[in-house]
Short mmCIF file of C-alpha atoms (C1' of nucleotides) in Angstrom, two decimals:
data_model
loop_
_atom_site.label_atom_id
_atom_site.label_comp_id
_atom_site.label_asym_id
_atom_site.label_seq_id
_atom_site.Cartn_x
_atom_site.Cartn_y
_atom_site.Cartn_z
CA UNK A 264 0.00 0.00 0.00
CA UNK A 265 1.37 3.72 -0.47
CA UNK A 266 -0.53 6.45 0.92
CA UNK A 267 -3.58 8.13 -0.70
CA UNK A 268 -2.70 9.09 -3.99
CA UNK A 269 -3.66 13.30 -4.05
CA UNK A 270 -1.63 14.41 -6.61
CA UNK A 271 -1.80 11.13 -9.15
CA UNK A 272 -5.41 12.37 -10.37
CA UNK A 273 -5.18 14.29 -13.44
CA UNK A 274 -8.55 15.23 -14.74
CA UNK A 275 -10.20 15.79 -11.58
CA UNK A 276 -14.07 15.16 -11.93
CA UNK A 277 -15.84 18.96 -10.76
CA UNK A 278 -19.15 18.03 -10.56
CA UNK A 279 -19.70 15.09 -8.03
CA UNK A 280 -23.11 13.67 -8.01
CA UNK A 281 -24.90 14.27 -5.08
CA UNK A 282 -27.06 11.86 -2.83
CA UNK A 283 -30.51 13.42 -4.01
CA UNK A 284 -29.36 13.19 -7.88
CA UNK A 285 -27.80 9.44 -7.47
CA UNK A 286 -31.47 8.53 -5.35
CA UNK A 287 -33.55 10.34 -8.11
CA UNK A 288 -31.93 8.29 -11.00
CA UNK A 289 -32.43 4.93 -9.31
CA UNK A 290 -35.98 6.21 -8.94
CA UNK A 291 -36.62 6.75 -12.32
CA UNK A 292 -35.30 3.57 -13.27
CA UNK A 293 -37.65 2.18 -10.73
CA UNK A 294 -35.14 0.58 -8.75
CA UNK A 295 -35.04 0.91 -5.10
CA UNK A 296 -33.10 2.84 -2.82
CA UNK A 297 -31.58 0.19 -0.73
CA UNK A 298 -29.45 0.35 2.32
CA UNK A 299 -26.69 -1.53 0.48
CA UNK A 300 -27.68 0.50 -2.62
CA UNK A 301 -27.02 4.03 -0.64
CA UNK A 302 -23.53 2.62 1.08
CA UNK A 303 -22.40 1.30 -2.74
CA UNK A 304 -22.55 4.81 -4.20
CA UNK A 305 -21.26 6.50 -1.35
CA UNK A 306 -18.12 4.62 -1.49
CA UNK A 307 -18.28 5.90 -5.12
CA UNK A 308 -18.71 9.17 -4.85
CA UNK A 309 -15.61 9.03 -1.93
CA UNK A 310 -13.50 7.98 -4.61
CA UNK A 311 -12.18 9.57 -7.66
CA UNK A 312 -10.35 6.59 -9.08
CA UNK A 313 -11.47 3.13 -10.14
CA UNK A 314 -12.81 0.45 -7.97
CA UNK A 315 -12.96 -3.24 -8.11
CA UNK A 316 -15.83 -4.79 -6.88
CA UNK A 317 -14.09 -6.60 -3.58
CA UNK A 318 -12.68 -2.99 -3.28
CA UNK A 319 -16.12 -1.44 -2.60
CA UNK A 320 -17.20 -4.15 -0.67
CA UNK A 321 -14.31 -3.82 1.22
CA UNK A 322 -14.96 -0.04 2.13
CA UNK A 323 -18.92 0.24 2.58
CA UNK A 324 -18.44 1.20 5.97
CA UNK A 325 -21.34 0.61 8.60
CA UNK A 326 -23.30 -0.77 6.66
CA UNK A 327 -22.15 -4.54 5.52
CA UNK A 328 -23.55 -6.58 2.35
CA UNK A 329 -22.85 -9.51 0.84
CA UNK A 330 -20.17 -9.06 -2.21
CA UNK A 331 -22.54 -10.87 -4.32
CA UNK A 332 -25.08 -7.76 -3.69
CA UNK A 333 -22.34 -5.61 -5.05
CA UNK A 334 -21.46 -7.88 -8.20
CA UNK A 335 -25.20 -7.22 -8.78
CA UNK A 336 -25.58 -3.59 -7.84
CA UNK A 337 -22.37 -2.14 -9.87
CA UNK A 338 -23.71 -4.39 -13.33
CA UNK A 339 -27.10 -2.77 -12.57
CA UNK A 340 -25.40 0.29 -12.07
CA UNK A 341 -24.17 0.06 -15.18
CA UNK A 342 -26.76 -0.66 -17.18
CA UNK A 343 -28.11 2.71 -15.79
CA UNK A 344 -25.69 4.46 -17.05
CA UNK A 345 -24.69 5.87 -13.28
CA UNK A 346 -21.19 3.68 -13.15
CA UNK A 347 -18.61 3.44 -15.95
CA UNK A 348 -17.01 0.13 -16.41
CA UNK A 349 -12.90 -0.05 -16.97
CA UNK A 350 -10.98 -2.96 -17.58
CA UNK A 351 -7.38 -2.52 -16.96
CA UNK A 352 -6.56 -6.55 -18.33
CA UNK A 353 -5.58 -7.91 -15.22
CA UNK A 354 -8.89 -10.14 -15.34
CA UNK A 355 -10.49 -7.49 -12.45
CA UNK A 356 -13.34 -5.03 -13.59
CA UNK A 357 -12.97 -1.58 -11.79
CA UNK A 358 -16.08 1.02 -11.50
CA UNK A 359 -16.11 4.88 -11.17
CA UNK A 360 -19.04 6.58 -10.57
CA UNK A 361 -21.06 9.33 -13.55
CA UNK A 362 -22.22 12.43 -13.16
CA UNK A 363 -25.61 12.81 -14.76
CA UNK A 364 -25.51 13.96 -18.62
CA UNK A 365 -21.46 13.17 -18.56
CA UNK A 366 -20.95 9.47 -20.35
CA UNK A 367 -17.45 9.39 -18.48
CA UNK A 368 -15.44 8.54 -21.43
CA UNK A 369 -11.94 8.77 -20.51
CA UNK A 370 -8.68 6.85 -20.32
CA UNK A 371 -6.01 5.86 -17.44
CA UNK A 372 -2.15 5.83 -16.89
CA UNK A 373 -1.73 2.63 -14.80
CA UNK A 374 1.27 1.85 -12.94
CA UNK A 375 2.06 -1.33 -13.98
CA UNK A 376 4.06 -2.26 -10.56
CA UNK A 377 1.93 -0.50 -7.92
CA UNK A 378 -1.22 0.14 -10.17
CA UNK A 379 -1.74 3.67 -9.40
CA UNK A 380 -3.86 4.87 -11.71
CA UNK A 381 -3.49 8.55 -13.64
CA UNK A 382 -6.65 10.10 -15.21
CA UNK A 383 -6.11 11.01 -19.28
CA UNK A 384 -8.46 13.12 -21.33
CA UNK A 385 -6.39 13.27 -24.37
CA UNK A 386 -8.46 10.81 -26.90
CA UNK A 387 -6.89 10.78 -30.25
CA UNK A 388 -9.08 7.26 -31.09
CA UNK A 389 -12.01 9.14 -31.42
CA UNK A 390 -10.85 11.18 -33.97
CA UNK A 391 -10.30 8.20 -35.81
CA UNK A 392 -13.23 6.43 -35.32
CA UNK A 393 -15.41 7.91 -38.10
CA UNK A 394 -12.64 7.13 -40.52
CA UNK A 395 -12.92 3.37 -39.41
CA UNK A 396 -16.45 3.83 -40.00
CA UNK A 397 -16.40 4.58 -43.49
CA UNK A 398 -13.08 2.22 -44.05
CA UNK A 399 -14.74 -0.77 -42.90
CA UNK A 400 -18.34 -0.65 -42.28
CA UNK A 401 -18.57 -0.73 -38.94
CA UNK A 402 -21.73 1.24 -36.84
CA UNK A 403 -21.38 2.02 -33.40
CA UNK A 404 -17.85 1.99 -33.04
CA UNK A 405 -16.27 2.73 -29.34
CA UNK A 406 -12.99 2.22 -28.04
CA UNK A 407 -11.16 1.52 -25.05
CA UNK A 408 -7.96 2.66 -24.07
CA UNK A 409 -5.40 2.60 -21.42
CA UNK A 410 -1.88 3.16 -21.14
CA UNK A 411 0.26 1.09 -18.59
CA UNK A 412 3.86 2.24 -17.45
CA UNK A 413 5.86 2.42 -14.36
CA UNK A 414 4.76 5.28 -12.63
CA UNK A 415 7.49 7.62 -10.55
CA UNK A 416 7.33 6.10 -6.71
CA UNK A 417 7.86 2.83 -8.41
CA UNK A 418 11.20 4.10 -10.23
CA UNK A 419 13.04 5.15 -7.32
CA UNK A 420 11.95 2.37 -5.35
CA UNK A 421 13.33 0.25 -8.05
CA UNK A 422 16.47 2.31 -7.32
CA UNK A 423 16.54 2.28 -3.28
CA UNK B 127 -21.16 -19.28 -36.87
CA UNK B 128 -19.69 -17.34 -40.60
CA UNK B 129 -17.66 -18.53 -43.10
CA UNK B 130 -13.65 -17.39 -43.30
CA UNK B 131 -13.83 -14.23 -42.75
CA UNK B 132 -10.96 -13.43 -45.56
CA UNK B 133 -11.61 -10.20 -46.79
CA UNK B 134 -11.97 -9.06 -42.84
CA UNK B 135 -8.42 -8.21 -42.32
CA UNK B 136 -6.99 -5.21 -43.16
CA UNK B 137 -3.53 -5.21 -42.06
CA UNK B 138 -1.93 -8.70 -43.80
CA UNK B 139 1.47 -9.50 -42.12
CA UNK B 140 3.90 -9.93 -45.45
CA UNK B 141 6.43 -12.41 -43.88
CA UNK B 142 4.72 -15.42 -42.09
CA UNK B 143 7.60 -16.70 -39.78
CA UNK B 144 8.81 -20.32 -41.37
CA UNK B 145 9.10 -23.19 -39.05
CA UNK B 146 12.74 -22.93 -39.30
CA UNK B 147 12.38 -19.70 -38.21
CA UNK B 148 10.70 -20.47 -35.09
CA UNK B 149 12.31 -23.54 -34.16
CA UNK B 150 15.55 -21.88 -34.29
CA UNK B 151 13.93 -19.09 -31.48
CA UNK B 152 12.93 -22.13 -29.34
CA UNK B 153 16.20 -23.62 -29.56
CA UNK B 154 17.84 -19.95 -28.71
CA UNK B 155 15.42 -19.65 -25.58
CA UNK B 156 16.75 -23.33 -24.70
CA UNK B 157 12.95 -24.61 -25.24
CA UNK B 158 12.44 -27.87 -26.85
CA UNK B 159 11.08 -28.50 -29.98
CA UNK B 160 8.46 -30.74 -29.08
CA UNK B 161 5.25 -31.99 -30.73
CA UNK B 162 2.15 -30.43 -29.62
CA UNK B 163 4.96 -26.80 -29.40
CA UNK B 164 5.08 -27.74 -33.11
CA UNK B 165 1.48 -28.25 -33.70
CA UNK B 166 0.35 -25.10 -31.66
CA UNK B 167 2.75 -22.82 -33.89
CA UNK B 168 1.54 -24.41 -36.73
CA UNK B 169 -2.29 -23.03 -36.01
CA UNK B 170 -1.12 -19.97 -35.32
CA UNK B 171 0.63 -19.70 -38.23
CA UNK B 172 -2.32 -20.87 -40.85
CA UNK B 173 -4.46 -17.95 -39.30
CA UNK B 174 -4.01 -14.59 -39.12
CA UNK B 175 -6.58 -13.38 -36.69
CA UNK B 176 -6.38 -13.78 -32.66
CA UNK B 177 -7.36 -17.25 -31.32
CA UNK B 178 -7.75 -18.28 -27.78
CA UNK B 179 -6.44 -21.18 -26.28
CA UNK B 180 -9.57 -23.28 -26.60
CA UNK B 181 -9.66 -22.24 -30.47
CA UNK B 182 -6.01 -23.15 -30.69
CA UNK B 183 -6.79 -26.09 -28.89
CA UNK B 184 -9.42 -27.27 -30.91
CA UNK B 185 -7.88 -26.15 -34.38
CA UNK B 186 -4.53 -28.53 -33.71
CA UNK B 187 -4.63 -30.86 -36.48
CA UNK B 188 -3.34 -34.60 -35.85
CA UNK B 189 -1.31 -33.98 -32.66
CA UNK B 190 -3.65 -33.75 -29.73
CA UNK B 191 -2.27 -32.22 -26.58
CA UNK B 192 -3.94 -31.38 -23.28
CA UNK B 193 -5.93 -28.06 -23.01
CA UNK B 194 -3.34 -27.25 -19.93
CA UNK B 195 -0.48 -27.66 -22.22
CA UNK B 196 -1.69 -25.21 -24.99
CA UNK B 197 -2.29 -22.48 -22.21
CA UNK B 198 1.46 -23.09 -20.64
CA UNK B 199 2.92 -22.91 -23.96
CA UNK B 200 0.98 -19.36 -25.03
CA UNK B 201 2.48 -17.86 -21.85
CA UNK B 202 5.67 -19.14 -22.50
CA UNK B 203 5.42 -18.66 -26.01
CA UNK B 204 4.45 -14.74 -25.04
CA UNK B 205 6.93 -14.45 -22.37
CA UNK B 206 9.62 -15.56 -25.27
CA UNK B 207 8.11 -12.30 -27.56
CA UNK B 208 7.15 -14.85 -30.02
CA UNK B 209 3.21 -14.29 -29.56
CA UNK B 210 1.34 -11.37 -28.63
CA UNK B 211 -1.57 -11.52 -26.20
CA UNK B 212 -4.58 -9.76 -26.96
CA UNK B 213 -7.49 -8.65 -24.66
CA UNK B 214 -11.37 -7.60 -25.87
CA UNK B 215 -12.46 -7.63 -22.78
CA UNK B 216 -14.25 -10.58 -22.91
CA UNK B 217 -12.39 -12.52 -19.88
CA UNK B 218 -10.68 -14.70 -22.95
CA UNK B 219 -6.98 -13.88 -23.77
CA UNK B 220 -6.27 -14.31 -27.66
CA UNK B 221 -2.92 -14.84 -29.28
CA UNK B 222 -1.14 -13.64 -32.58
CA UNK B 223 2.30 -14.96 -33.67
CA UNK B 224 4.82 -12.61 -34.15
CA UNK B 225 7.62 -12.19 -36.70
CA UNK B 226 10.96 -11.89 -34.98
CA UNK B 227 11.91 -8.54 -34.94
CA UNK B 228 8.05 -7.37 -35.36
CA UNK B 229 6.74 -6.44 -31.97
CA UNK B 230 3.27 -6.79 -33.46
CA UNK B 231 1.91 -3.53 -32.07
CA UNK B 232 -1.55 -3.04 -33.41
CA UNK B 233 -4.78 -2.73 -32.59
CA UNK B 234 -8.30 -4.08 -33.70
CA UNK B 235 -11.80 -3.64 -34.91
CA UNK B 236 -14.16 -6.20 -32.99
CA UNK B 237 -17.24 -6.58 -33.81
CA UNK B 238 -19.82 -6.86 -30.86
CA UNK B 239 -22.06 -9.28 -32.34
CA UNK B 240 -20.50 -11.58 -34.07
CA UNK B 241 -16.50 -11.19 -32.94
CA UNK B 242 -15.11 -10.52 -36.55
CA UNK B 243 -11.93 -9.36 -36.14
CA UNK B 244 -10.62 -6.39 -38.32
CA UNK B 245 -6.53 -5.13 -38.24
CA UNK B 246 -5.73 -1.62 -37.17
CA UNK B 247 -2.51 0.13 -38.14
CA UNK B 248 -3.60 3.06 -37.22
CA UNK B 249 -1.95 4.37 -33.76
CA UNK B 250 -2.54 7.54 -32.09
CA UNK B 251 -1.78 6.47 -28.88
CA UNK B 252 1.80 5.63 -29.87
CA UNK B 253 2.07 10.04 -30.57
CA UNK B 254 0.93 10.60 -26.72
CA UNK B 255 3.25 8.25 -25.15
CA UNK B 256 5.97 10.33 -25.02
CA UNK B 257 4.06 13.83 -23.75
CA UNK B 258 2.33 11.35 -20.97
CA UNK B 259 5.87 10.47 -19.87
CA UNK B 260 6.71 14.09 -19.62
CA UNK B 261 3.39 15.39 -18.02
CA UNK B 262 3.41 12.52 -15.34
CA UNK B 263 6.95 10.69 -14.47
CA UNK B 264 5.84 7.55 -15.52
CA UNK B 265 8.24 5.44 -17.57
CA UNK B 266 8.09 2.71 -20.10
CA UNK B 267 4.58 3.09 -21.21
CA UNK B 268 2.84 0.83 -23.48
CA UNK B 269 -1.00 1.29 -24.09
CA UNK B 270 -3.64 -1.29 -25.56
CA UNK B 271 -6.29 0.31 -27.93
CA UNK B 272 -9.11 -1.60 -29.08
CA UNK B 273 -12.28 -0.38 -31.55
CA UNK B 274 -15.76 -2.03 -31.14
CA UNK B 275 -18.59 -1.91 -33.35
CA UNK B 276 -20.90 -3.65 -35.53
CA UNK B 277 -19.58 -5.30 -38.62
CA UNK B 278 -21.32 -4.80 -41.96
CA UNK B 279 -23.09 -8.37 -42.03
CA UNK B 280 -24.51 -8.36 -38.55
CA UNK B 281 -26.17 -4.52 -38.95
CA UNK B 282 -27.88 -6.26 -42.49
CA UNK B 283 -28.45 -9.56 -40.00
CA UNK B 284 -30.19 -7.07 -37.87
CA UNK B 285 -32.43 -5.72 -40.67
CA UNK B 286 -33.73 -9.12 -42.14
"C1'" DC C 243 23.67 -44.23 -24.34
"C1'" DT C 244 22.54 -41.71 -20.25
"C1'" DG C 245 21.62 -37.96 -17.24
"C1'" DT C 246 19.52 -33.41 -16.75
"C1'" DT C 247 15.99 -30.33 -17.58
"C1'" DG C 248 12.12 -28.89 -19.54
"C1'" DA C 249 7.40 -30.60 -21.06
"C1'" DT C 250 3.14 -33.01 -20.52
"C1'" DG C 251 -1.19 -35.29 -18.77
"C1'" DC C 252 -4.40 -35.35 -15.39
"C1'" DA C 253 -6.77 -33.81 -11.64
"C1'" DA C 254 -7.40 -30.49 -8.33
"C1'" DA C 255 -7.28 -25.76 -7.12
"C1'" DT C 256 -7.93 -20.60 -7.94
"C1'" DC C 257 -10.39 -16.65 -8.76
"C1'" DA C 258 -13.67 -13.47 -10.63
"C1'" DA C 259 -18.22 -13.37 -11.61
"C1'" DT C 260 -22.93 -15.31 -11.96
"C1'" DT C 261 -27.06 -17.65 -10.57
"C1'" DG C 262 -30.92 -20.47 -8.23
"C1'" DC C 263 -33.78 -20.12 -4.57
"C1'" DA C 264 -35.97 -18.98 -0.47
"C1'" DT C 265 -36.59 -14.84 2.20
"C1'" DT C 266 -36.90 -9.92 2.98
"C1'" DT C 267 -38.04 -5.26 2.00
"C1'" DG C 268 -39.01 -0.81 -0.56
"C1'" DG C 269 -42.67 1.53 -2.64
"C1'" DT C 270 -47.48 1.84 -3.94
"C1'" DG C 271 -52.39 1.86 -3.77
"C1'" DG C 272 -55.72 1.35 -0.74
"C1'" DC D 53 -51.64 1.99 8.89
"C1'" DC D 54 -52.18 -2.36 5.93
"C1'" DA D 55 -51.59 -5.51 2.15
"C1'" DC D 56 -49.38 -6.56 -2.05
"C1'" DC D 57 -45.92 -7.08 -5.81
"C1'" DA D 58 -41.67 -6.46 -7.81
"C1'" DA D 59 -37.20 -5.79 -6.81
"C1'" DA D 60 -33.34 -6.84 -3.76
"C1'" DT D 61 -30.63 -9.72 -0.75
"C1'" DG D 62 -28.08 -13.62 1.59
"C1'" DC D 63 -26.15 -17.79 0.97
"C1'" DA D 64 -24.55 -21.54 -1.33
"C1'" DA D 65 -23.52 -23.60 -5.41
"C1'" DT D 66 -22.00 -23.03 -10.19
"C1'" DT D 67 -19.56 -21.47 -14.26
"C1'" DG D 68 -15.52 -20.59 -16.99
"C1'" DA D 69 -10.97 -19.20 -17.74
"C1'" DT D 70 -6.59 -20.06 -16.16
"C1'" DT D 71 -3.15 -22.07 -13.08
"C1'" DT D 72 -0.72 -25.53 -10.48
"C1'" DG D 73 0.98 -29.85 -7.94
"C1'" DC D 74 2.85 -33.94 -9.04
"C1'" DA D 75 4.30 -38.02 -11.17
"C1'" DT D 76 5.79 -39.42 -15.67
"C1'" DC D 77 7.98 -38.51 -20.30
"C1'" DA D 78 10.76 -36.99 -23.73
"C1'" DA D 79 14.28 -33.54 -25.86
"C1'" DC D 80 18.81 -32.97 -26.41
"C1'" DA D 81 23.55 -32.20 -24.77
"C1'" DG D 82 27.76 -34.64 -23.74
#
DNA sequence: CTGTTGATGCAAATCAATTGCATTTGGTGG
DNA sequence: CCACCAAATGCAATTGATTTGCATCAACAG
């Protein structure tokens, strides 16, 4: 563990939803507001970076569920449209809460020794992906994107 | 299922590493040239897009080998830089062979519905590597990129 | 030909994620 | 405040990819 990463967050999200917002969009979706539910996206909206499941599990505090609950809450989550799904290839999906109206597309700089993880806005694949379009046919082209490197703790540590 | 999907990929690899080739890299790495090693490279070599290790698997032709065995030989094959791992996010890992020499960067075109794959030379990314580097301290960075979308034949598919 | 080392088969173990099922609970209309 | 229904949950069992322990085999160097 190193300490909590402050500085490592590049694109730092300004809006974060709030309580009433998050409680209003599970209402419209008619889904219910939940103990569990409420402690899931708190833990969220505490944390700017990427969660795993076990990792939110691991910090609803007061309020305990069963890890299966969250498995179920974050896909549900996500097929609201409130949670954004990464996948950083290390066989572990990771979860950061939306902001209403925001799709959350955006990119990371992962440590690959101590898996800090770096916010990125720049998106040069997007630019691209009308050209694919046209080149091959495809509709409803996305992307995904991350970058993985060893991030500056990790050097000198390498060196100490 | 759909046929061969031949006229799916864009980027075609000009030199196709020749047995010799990659028994001689075996021999370098002090691996041994063994059957199902032989059989394995041969499947990758008669196809061009990513295959898993069940496809592999299944597509060996006269020398049967356990399931186990393909899967330790793709990670040693990988850790020898003679195969590149692949990830779509689909919890499979898929495998290209490399030509020596080639570090088979690339990305691809997946489509969602049916899993035709489609070869990307394009590479942004690559451009940003360096300013990331400079902007956050991190060091050796690599990215993956991949596109998703729906391929020509499944949007008609759709239609009908 | 023979020893050493890497490779393999087979079964069992991991690990993330999902699911069946019985039970509970939020939200709604009385 | 009460009753009801759909959604949510706990718990255990399951799935599926991938890995691993272990005993046996087979390359290949000398």
């Amino acid at each position: 563990m190193k300490g909590p990463c402050s500085q490592h967050t590049h694109r730092h999200r300004l809006i974060q939803p709030s309580l009433t917002d998050l409680t209003a969009q599970l209402r419209r979706n008619s889904r219910k507001i939940t103990a569990s539910r409420q402690a899931i996206l708190n833990v969220l909206r505490r944390h700017q970076h990427p969660l795993t499941n076990r990792e939110i599990h691991a910090a609803l505090a007061g309020f305990e569920c069963d890890l299966a609950t969250v498995y179920r809450n974050l896909n549900t989550l996500e097929e609201m449209g409130m949670v954004r799904r990464f996948d950083f290839g290390d066989g572990v999906a990771r979860f950061e809460l939306l902001t209403e109206g925001d799709d959350g597309h955006h990119h990371h700089l992962v440590c690959t020794r101590c898996s800090t993880v770096v916010e990125i806005e720049d998106c040069f694949p997007a630019e691209l992906e009308a050209a694919l379009a046209a080149r091959h046919g495809f509709t409803q082209i996305s992307h995904k994107l991350e970058f993985f490197g060893v991030c500056p703790e990790c050097r000198v540590q390498k060196l100490a």
